[in-house]
mmCIF file of C-alpha atoms in Angstrom:
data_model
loop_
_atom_site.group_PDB
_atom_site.id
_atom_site.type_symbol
_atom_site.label_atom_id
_atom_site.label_comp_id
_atom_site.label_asym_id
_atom_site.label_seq_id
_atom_site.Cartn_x
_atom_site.Cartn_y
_atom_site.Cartn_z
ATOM 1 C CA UNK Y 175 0.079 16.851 5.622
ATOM 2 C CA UNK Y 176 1.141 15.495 2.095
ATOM 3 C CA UNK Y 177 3.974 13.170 1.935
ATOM 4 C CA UNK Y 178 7.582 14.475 1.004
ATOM 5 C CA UNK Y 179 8.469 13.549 -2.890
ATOM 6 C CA UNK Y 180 12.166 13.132 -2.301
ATOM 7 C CA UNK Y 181 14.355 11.961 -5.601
ATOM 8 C CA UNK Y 182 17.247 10.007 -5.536
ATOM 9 C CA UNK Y 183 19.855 8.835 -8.016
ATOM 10 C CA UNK Y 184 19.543 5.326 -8.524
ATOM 11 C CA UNK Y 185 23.089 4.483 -9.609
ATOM 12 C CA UNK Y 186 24.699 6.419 -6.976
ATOM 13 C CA UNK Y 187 21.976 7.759 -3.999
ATOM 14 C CA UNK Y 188 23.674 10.581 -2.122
ATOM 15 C CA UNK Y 189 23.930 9.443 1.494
ATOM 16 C CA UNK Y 190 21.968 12.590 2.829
ATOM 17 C CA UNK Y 191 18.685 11.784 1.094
ATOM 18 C CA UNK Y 192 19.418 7.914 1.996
ATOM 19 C CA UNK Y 193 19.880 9.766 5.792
ATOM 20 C CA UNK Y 194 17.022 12.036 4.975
ATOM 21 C CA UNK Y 195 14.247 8.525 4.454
ATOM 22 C CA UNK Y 196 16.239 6.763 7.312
ATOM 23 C CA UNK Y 197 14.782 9.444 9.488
ATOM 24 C CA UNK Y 198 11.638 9.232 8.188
ATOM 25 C CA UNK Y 199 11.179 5.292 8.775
ATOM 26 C CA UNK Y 200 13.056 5.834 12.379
ATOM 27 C CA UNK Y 201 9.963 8.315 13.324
ATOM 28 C CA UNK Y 202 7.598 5.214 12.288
ATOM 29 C CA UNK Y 203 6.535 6.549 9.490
ATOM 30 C CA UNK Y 204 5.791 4.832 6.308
ATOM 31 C CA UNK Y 205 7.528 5.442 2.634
ATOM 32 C CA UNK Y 206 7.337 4.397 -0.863
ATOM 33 C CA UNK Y 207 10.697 3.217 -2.551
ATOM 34 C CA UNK Y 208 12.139 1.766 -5.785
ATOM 35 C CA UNK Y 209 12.976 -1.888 -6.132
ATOM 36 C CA UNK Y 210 14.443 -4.037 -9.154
ATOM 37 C CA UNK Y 211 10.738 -4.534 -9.809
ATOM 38 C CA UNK Y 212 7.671 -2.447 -8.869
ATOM 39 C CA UNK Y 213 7.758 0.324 -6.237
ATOM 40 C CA UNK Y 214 7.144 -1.070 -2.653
ATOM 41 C CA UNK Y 215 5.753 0.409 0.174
ATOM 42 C CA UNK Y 216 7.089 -0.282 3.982
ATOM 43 C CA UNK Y 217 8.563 0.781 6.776
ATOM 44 C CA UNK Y 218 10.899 -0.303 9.954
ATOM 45 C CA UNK Y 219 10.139 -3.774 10.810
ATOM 46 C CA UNK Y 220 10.200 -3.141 14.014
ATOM 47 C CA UNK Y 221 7.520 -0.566 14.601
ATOM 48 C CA UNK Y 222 4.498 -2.612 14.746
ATOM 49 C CA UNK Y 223 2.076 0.710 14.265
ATOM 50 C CA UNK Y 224 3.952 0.973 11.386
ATOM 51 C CA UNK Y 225 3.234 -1.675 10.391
ATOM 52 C CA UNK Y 226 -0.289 -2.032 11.137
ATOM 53 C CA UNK Y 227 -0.844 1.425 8.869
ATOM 54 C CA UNK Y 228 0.960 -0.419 6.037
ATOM 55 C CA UNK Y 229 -1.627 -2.769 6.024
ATOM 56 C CA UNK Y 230 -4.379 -0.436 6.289
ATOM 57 C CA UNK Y 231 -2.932 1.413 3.166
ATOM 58 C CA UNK Y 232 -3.642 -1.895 1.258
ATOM 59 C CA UNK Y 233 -6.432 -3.035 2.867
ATOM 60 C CA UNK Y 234 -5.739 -6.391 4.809
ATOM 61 C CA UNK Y 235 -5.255 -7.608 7.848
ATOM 62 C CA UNK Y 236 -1.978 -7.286 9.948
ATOM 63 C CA UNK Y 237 -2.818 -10.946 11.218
ATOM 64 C CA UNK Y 238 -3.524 -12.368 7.500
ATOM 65 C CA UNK Y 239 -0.804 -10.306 5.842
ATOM 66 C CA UNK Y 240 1.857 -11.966 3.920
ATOM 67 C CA UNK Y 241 4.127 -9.049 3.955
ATOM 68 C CA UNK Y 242 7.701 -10.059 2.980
ATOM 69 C CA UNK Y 243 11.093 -7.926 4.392
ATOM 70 C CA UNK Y 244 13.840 -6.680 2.744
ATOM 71 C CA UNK Y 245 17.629 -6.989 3.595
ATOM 72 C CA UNK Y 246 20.450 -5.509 2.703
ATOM 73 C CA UNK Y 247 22.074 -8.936 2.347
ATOM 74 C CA UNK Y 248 22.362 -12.562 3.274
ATOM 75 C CA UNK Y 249 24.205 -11.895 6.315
ATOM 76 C CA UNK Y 250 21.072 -11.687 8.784
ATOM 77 C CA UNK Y 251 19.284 -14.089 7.725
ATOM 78 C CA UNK Y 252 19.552 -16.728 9.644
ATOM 79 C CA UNK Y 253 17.984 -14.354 12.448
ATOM 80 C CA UNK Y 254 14.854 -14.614 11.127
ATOM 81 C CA UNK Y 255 14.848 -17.639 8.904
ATOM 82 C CA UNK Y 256 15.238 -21.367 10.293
ATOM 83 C CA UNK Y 257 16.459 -24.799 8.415
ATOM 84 C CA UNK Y 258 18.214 -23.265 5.845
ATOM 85 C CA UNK Y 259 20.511 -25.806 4.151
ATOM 86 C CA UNK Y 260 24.255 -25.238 2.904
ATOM 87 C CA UNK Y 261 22.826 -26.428 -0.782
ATOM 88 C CA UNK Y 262 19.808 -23.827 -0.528
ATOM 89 C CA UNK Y 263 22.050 -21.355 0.935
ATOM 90 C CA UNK Y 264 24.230 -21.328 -2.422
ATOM 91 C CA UNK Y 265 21.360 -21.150 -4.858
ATOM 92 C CA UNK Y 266 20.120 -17.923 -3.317
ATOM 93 C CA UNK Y 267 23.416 -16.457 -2.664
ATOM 94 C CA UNK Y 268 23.718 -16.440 -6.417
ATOM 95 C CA UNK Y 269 20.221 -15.280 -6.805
ATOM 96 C CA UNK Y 270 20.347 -12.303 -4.719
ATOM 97 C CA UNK Y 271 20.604 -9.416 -5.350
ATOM 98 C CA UNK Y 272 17.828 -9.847 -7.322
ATOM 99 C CA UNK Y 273 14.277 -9.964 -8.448
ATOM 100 C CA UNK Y 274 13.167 -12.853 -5.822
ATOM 101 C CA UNK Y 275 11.174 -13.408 -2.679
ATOM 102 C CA UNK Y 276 12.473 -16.430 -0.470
ATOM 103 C CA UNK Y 277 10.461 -18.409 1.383
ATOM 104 C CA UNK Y 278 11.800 -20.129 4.693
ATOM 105 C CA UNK Y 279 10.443 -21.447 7.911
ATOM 106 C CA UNK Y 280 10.396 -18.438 10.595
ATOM 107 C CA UNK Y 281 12.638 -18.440 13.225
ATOM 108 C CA UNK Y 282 12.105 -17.314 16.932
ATOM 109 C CA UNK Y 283 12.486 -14.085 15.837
ATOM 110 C CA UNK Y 284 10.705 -13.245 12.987
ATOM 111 C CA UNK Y 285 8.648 -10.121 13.005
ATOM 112 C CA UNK Y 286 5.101 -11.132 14.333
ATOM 113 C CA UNK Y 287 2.574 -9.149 12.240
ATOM 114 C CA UNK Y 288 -0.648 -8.575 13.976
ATOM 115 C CA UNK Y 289 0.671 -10.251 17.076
ATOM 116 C CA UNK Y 290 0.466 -13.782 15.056
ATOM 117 C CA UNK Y 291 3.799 -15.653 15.030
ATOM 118 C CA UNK Y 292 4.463 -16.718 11.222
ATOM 119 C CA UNK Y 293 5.128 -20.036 10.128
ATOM 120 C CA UNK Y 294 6.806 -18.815 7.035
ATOM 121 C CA UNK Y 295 8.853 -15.605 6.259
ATOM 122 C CA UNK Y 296 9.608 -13.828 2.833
ATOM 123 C CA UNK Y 297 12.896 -12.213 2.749
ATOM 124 C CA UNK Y 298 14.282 -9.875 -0.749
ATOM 125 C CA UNK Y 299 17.231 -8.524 -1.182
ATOM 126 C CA UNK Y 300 16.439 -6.527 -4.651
ATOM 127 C CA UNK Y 301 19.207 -5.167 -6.727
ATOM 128 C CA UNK Y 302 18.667 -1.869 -6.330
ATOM 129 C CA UNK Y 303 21.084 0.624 -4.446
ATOM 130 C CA UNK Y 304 18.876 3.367 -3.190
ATOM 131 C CA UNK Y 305 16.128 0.511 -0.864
ATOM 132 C CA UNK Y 306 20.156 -1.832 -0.141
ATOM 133 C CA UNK Y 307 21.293 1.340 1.355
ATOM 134 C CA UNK Y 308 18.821 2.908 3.024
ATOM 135 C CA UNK Y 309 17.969 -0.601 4.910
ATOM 136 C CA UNK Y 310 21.728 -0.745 5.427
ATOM 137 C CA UNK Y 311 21.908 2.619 7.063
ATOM 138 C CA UNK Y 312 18.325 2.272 9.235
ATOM 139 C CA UNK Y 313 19.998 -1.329 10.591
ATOM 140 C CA UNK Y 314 16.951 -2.704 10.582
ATOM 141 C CA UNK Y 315 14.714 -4.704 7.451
ATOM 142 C CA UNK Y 316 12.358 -2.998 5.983
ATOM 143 C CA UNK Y 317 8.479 -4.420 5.409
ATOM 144 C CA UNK Y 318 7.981 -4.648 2.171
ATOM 145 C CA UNK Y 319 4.376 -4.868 -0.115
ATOM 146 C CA UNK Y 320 3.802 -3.923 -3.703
ATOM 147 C CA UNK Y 321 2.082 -0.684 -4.501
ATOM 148 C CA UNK Y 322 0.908 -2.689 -7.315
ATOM 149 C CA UNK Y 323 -2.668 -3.703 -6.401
ATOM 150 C CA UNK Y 324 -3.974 -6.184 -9.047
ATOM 151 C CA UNK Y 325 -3.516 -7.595 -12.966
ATOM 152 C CA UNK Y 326 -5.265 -4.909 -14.014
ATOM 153 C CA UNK Y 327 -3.521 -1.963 -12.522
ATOM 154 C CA UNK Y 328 -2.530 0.316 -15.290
ATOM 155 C CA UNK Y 329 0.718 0.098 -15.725
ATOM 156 C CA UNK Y 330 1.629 3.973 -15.742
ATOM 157 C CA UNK Y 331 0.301 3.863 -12.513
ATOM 158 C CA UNK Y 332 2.629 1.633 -10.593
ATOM 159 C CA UNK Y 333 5.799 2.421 -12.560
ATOM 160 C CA UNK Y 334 5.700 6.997 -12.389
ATOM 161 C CA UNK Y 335 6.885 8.092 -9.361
ATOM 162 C CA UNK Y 336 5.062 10.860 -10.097
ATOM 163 C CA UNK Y 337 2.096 9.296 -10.164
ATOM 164 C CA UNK Y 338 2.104 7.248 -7.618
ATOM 165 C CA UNK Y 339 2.974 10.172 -5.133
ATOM 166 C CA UNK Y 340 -0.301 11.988 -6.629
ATOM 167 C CA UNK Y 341 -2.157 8.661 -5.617
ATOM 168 C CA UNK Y 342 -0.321 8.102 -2.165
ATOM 169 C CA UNK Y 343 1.026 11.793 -1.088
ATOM 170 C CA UNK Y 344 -1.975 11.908 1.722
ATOM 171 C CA UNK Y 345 -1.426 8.153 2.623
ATOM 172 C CA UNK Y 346 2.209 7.808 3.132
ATOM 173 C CA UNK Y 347 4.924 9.774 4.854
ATOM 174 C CA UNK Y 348 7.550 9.825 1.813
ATOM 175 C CA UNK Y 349 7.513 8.714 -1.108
ATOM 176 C CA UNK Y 350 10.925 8.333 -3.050
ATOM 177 C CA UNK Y 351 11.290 8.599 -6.452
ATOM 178 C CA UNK Y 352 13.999 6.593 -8.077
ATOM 179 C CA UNK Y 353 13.206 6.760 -11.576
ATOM 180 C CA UNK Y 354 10.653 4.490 -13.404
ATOM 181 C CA UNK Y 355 10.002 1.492 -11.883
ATOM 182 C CA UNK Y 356 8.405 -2.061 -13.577
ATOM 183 C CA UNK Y 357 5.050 -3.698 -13.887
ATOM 184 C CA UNK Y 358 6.636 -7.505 -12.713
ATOM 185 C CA UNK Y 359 6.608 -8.347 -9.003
ATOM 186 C CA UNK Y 360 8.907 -10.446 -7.769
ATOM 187 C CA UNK Y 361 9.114 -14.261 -8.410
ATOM 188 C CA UNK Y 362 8.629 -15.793 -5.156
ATOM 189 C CA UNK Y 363 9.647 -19.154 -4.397
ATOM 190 C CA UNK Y 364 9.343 -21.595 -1.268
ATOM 191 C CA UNK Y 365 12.257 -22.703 -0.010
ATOM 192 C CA UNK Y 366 10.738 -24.361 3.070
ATOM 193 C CA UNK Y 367 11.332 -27.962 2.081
ATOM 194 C CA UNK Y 368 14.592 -27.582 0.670
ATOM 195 C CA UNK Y 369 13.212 -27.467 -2.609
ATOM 196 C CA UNK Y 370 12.491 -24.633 -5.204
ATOM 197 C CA UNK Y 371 8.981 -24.675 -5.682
ATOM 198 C CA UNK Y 372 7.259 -21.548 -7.449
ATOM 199 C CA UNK Y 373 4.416 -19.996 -5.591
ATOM 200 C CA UNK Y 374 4.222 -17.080 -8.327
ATOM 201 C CA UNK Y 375 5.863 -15.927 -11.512
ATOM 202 C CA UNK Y 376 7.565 -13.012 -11.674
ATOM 203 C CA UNK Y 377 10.337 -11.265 -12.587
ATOM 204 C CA UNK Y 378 13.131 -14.111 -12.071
ATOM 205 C CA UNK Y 379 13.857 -17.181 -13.382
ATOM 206 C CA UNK Y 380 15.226 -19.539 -10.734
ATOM 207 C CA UNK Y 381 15.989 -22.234 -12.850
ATOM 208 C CA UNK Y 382 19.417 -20.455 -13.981
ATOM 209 C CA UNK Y 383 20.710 -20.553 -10.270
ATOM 210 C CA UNK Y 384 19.461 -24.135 -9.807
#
């Protein structure tokens, strides 16, 4: 059954379509949203089948994925992060919301893809209302990979909703459409030794918060 192509207002997403993909990810099922950089695809952390189709939809390994979560804030963190210092703390509370993937040291309980227990976890909080509020409202993080599959994607591809639900509308279970997305992933950046060190270049500049 083709996915559901559900649009949302970006600025302000009425709460019955956020309700309406809450359901969907509840069910275990597996959507496509907007972020403040390229449209993700995820689902409930929690739901390990879920989890394990996500990978399959990209092509790698539950146990050798580096999928990161997203938040609706900083508030939880430290439930699935460990070591993070007060100085650390600061830089990415002014970061966040915002185009960045953290890198800590996982904590007891951090979401074990594939059954393997990570030594590192990514967390995002993205600056974008409709994926903030729809994590806020399923209670959970989401899991959280770029449909974006290589340099040399075309760009039209990754950034049309419409054309990424023509791509994905067999593979997926929703697909969201929040208006045109980017071409940048995030800038991810480990955090794991108290430092800031850049793993990849993306759409935020650290060095401002520093």
């Amino acid at each position: 059954m083709p996915a559901t192509l559900l649009r949302i207002h970006p600025e302000n997403p009425p709460q019955n379509r956020i309700q309406q993909a809450v359901e969907v990810l509840r069910k275990g099922g597996v959507i496509i949203y907007p972020t403040d950089t390229v449209y993700g695809i995820g689902c409930d952390v929690t739901n390990a089948k879920a989890v394990e189709r996500v990978c399959r939809i990209k092509g790698i390994h539950p146990d050798k994925a580096n999928l990161s979560f997203i938040c609706y804030d900083l508030s939880h963190i430290s439930d699935y992060a460990h070591g993070i210092t007060t100085a650390t703390y600061k830089v990415i509370k002014k970061a966040l919301p915002g185009p960045f993937t953290f890198l800590f040291e996982a904590s007891a309980n951090a979401p074990r893809f594939g059954g393997v227990k990570r030594k590192t976890v990514g967390i995002r909080v993205p600056d974008n209302q409709i994926i903030r509020q729809l994590v806020k409202e399923l209670g959970n993080p989401i899991v959280s990979t770029s449909v974006r599959e290589s340099e040399e994607t075309l760009e039209e591809y990754v950034t049309d909703p419409d054309l990424i639900y023509e791509k994905y509308r067999l593979l997926v279970d929703l697909v969201i459409d929040g208006g045109f997305g980017g071409n940048t992933p995030s800038t991810i950046v480990d955090c794991v030794n108290d430092e800031f060190e850049i793993v990849r270049e993306g759409a935020g500049d650290i060095e401002q918060y520093l």
